Amino acid sequence: MKRTSFLKKAKKLGLTVEENERRCYIRHNGTIASWFWQEHWETKELVGTNWHTKGEHQESDPYTDYFPGSFWDNASQMLNRLVPPGSKHKIGALLRCKDNKRSARYKRVGRMGLMIDAGNKQAKIQWFTLTKGEKQLQELYPNTYGRGVFTEWVQDNDLEVVSAA
């Protein structure tokens, strides 16, 4: 990713970039992201490479081949690790599961529920009706699954809006 577009994206997410010559860092919520700027071979423009994240107090140990953290293929993946994107639906929306392979596998095609929480490109749905299996789970494990209400995390792309919040 080009240096100018990356800095705009980081600023939009509320992250501050610490630059030290070609090596750069972002510290956010106990995670350190680092990368290098290098010149593009054709345009001579600075582009980022070697996208890496690790915990703040994790250090490499050369005696045991321990190198903490993760390398990312691109800047967007690294920034999503630092500031996860939210759900595209609003809390309080009435949602229905689409007819696709994943929904069919989990037997939730056409089920409707209310969105009660948002996560990383997913929504926590409180279903209006319980399936037979969910009722059995609540009878067997009432402390874990509660009584009368069943909630589940569902991917955003498996949901469609029936009524907006």
Short mmCIF file of C-alpha atoms in Angstrom, two decimals:
data_model
loop_
_atom_site.label_atom_id
_atom_site.label_comp_id
_atom_site.label_asym_id
_atom_site.label_seq_id
_atom_site.Cartn_x
_atom_site.Cartn_y
_atom_site.Cartn_z
CA MET A 1 0.00 0.00 0.00
CA LYS A 2 1.24 3.47 -0.84
CA ARG A 3 2.47 5.59 2.06
CA THR A 4 -0.04 8.42 1.55
CA SER A 5 -3.10 6.14 1.35
CA PHE A 6 -1.96 4.12 4.37
CA LEU A 7 -1.46 7.22 6.52
CA LYS A 8 -4.94 8.49 5.54
CA LYS A 9 -6.49 5.13 6.46
CA ALA A 10 -4.65 4.99 9.80
CA LYS A 11 -5.70 8.55 10.64
CA LYS A 12 -9.32 7.72 9.77
CA LEU A 13 -9.18 4.82 12.27
CA GLY A 14 -7.71 7.11 14.95
CA LEU A 15 -4.26 5.52 15.00
CA THR A 16 -1.01 7.48 15.38
CA VAL A 17 2.01 6.36 13.39
CA GLU A 18 5.52 6.59 14.87
CA GLU A 19 8.08 6.82 12.07
CA ASN A 20 11.77 6.08 12.53
CA GLU A 21 13.54 6.45 9.14
CA ARG A 22 12.01 3.55 7.13
CA ARG A 23 10.73 1.52 10.11
CA CYS A 24 7.28 2.49 11.45
CA TYR A 25 5.15 1.50 14.45
CA ILE A 26 1.62 1.82 15.77
CA ARG A 27 0.85 1.06 19.42
CA HIS A 28 -2.82 0.34 20.11
CA ASN A 29 -4.54 -1.54 22.99
CA GLY A 30 -1.50 -3.64 23.92
CA THR A 31 -0.59 -4.52 20.34
CA ILE A 32 2.35 -3.21 18.33
CA ALA A 33 2.13 -3.09 14.56
CA SER A 34 5.31 -2.57 12.54
CA TRP A 35 6.32 -2.35 8.88
CA PHE A 36 8.93 -0.90 6.51
CA TRP A 37 8.68 1.73 3.79
CA GLN A 38 10.57 0.95 0.62
CA GLU A 39 10.73 2.57 -2.78
CA HIS A 40 8.70 1.00 -5.55
CA TRP A 41 11.07 -0.24 -8.26
CA GLU A 42 9.25 1.56 -11.06
CA THR A 43 7.59 4.66 -9.59
CA LYS A 44 10.12 5.34 -6.79
CA GLU A 45 7.12 5.99 -4.50
CA LEU A 46 7.24 4.71 -0.91
CA VAL A 47 5.18 1.57 -0.34
CA GLY A 48 4.77 -0.55 2.79
CA THR A 49 6.05 -4.05 3.24
CA ASN A 50 6.63 -6.63 6.00
CA TRP A 51 3.33 -5.98 7.88
CA HIS A 52 3.65 -7.45 11.40
CA THR A 53 1.77 -7.38 14.72
CA LYS A 54 2.75 -8.65 18.17
CA GLY A 55 1.90 -8.11 21.82
CA GLU A 56 3.49 -5.17 23.65
CA HIS A 57 5.60 -7.28 26.05
CA GLN A 58 6.48 -10.12 23.68
CA GLU A 59 10.16 -10.38 22.80
CA SER A 60 11.99 -12.71 20.44
CA ASP A 61 14.20 -15.42 21.92
CA PRO A 62 17.04 -16.37 19.54
CA TYR A 63 18.01 -19.41 21.64
CA THR A 64 14.69 -21.18 21.15
CA ASP A 65 13.57 -19.88 17.73
CA TYR A 66 10.61 -18.08 19.28
CA PHE A 67 9.42 -15.14 17.21
CA PRO A 68 6.14 -13.75 18.57
CA GLY A 69 3.39 -12.19 16.51
CA SER A 70 1.93 -12.57 13.04
CA PHE A 71 2.85 -11.41 9.57
CA TRP A 72 0.03 -10.09 7.37
CA ASP A 73 -0.29 -10.13 3.59
CA ASN A 74 -1.39 -6.51 3.37
CA ALA A 75 -1.97 -3.35 5.38
CA SER A 76 -5.75 -3.77 5.57
CA GLN A 77 -5.40 -7.10 7.36
CA MET A 78 -2.99 -5.57 9.87
CA LEU A 79 -5.27 -2.57 10.51
CA ASN A 80 -8.29 -4.90 10.92
CA ARG A 81 -6.29 -6.71 13.62
CA LEU A 82 -5.72 -3.42 15.45
CA VAL A 83 -9.23 -1.95 14.96
CA PRO A 84 -11.72 -4.69 13.96
CA PRO A 85 -14.47 -3.53 11.60
CA GLY A 86 -17.97 -3.48 13.06
CA SER A 87 -21.15 -5.06 11.79
CA LYS A 88 -22.89 -3.50 8.80
CA HIS A 89 -26.26 -3.81 10.59
CA LYS A 90 -27.46 -1.60 13.45
CA ILE A 91 -28.37 -2.90 16.92
CA GLY A 92 -32.13 -3.28 17.21
CA ALA A 93 -32.63 -4.24 13.55
CA LEU A 94 -34.96 -7.09 12.61
CA LEU A 95 -32.88 -9.55 10.55
CA ARG A 96 -33.58 -12.74 8.59
CA CYS A 97 -31.10 -15.42 7.55
CA LYS A 98 -30.50 -15.71 3.81
CA ASP A 99 -30.86 -18.94 1.85
CA ASN A 100 -27.22 -19.96 1.38
CA LYS A 101 -25.03 -22.99 2.10
CA ARG A 102 -23.84 -21.90 5.55
CA SER A 103 -27.34 -21.01 6.77
CA ALA A 104 -28.65 -24.31 5.43
CA ARG A 105 -25.87 -26.21 7.20
CA TYR A 106 -26.76 -24.60 10.54
CA LYS A 107 -30.50 -24.92 9.82
CA ARG A 108 -31.30 -21.24 10.12
CA VAL A 109 -32.59 -20.39 6.62
CA GLY A 110 -35.48 -17.93 6.95
CA ARG A 111 -35.17 -17.59 10.76
CA MET A 112 -35.87 -14.13 12.06
CA GLY A 113 -34.43 -12.41 15.07
CA LEU A 114 -33.45 -9.15 16.68
CA MET A 115 -29.84 -7.93 16.62
CA ILE A 116 -28.71 -7.32 20.21
CA ASP A 117 -24.93 -6.92 19.82
CA ALA A 118 -22.34 -6.21 17.10
CA GLY A 119 -18.97 -7.84 16.57
CA ASN A 120 -16.26 -8.21 13.95
CA LYS A 121 -18.38 -8.41 10.75
CA GLN A 122 -20.98 -10.41 12.67
CA ALA A 123 -24.14 -9.85 14.67
CA LYS A 124 -25.49 -11.44 17.84
CA ILE A 125 -29.07 -12.43 17.10
CA GLN A 126 -31.82 -13.19 19.61
CA TRP A 127 -34.12 -15.63 17.79
CA PHE A 128 -37.90 -15.25 18.09
CA THR A 129 -38.65 -18.98 18.01
CA LEU A 130 -36.53 -21.83 19.33
CA THR A 131 -35.79 -25.00 17.39
CA LYS A 132 -36.29 -28.42 18.93
CA GLY A 133 -32.52 -28.81 19.45
CA GLU A 134 -32.22 -25.44 21.18
CA LYS A 135 -35.09 -26.31 23.55
CA GLN A 136 -33.33 -29.57 24.42
CA LEU A 137 -30.07 -27.73 25.11
CA GLN A 138 -31.86 -25.32 27.45
CA GLU A 139 -33.51 -28.21 29.32
CA LEU A 140 -30.25 -30.15 29.69
CA TYR A 141 -27.97 -27.17 30.46
CA PRO A 142 -30.07 -24.32 31.89
CA ASN A 143 -27.08 -22.52 33.46
CA THR A 144 -25.27 -22.35 30.11
CA TYR A 145 -28.10 -21.73 27.65
CA GLY A 146 -30.63 -19.90 29.86
CA ARG A 147 -34.38 -20.29 29.61
CA GLY A 148 -36.73 -19.14 26.86
CA VAL A 149 -34.24 -16.98 24.94
CA PHE A 150 -31.60 -18.27 22.52
CA THR A 151 -28.89 -16.02 21.07
CA GLU A 152 -26.28 -16.81 18.45
CA TRP A 153 -23.47 -15.02 16.56
CA VAL A 154 -24.11 -14.94 12.79
CA GLN A 155 -21.92 -13.62 9.96
CA ASP A 156 -23.08 -10.33 8.39
CA ASN A 157 -23.18 -11.75 4.88
CA ASP A 158 -25.68 -14.44 6.00
CA LEU A 159 -28.22 -11.84 7.13
CA GLU A 160 -30.67 -9.54 5.38
CA VAL A 161 -32.59 -6.63 6.88
CA VAL A 162 -36.35 -7.04 7.33
CA SER A 163 -36.84 -3.83 9.27
CA ALA A 164 -34.12 -1.30 10.12
CA ALA A 165 -33.58 0.02 13.64
#
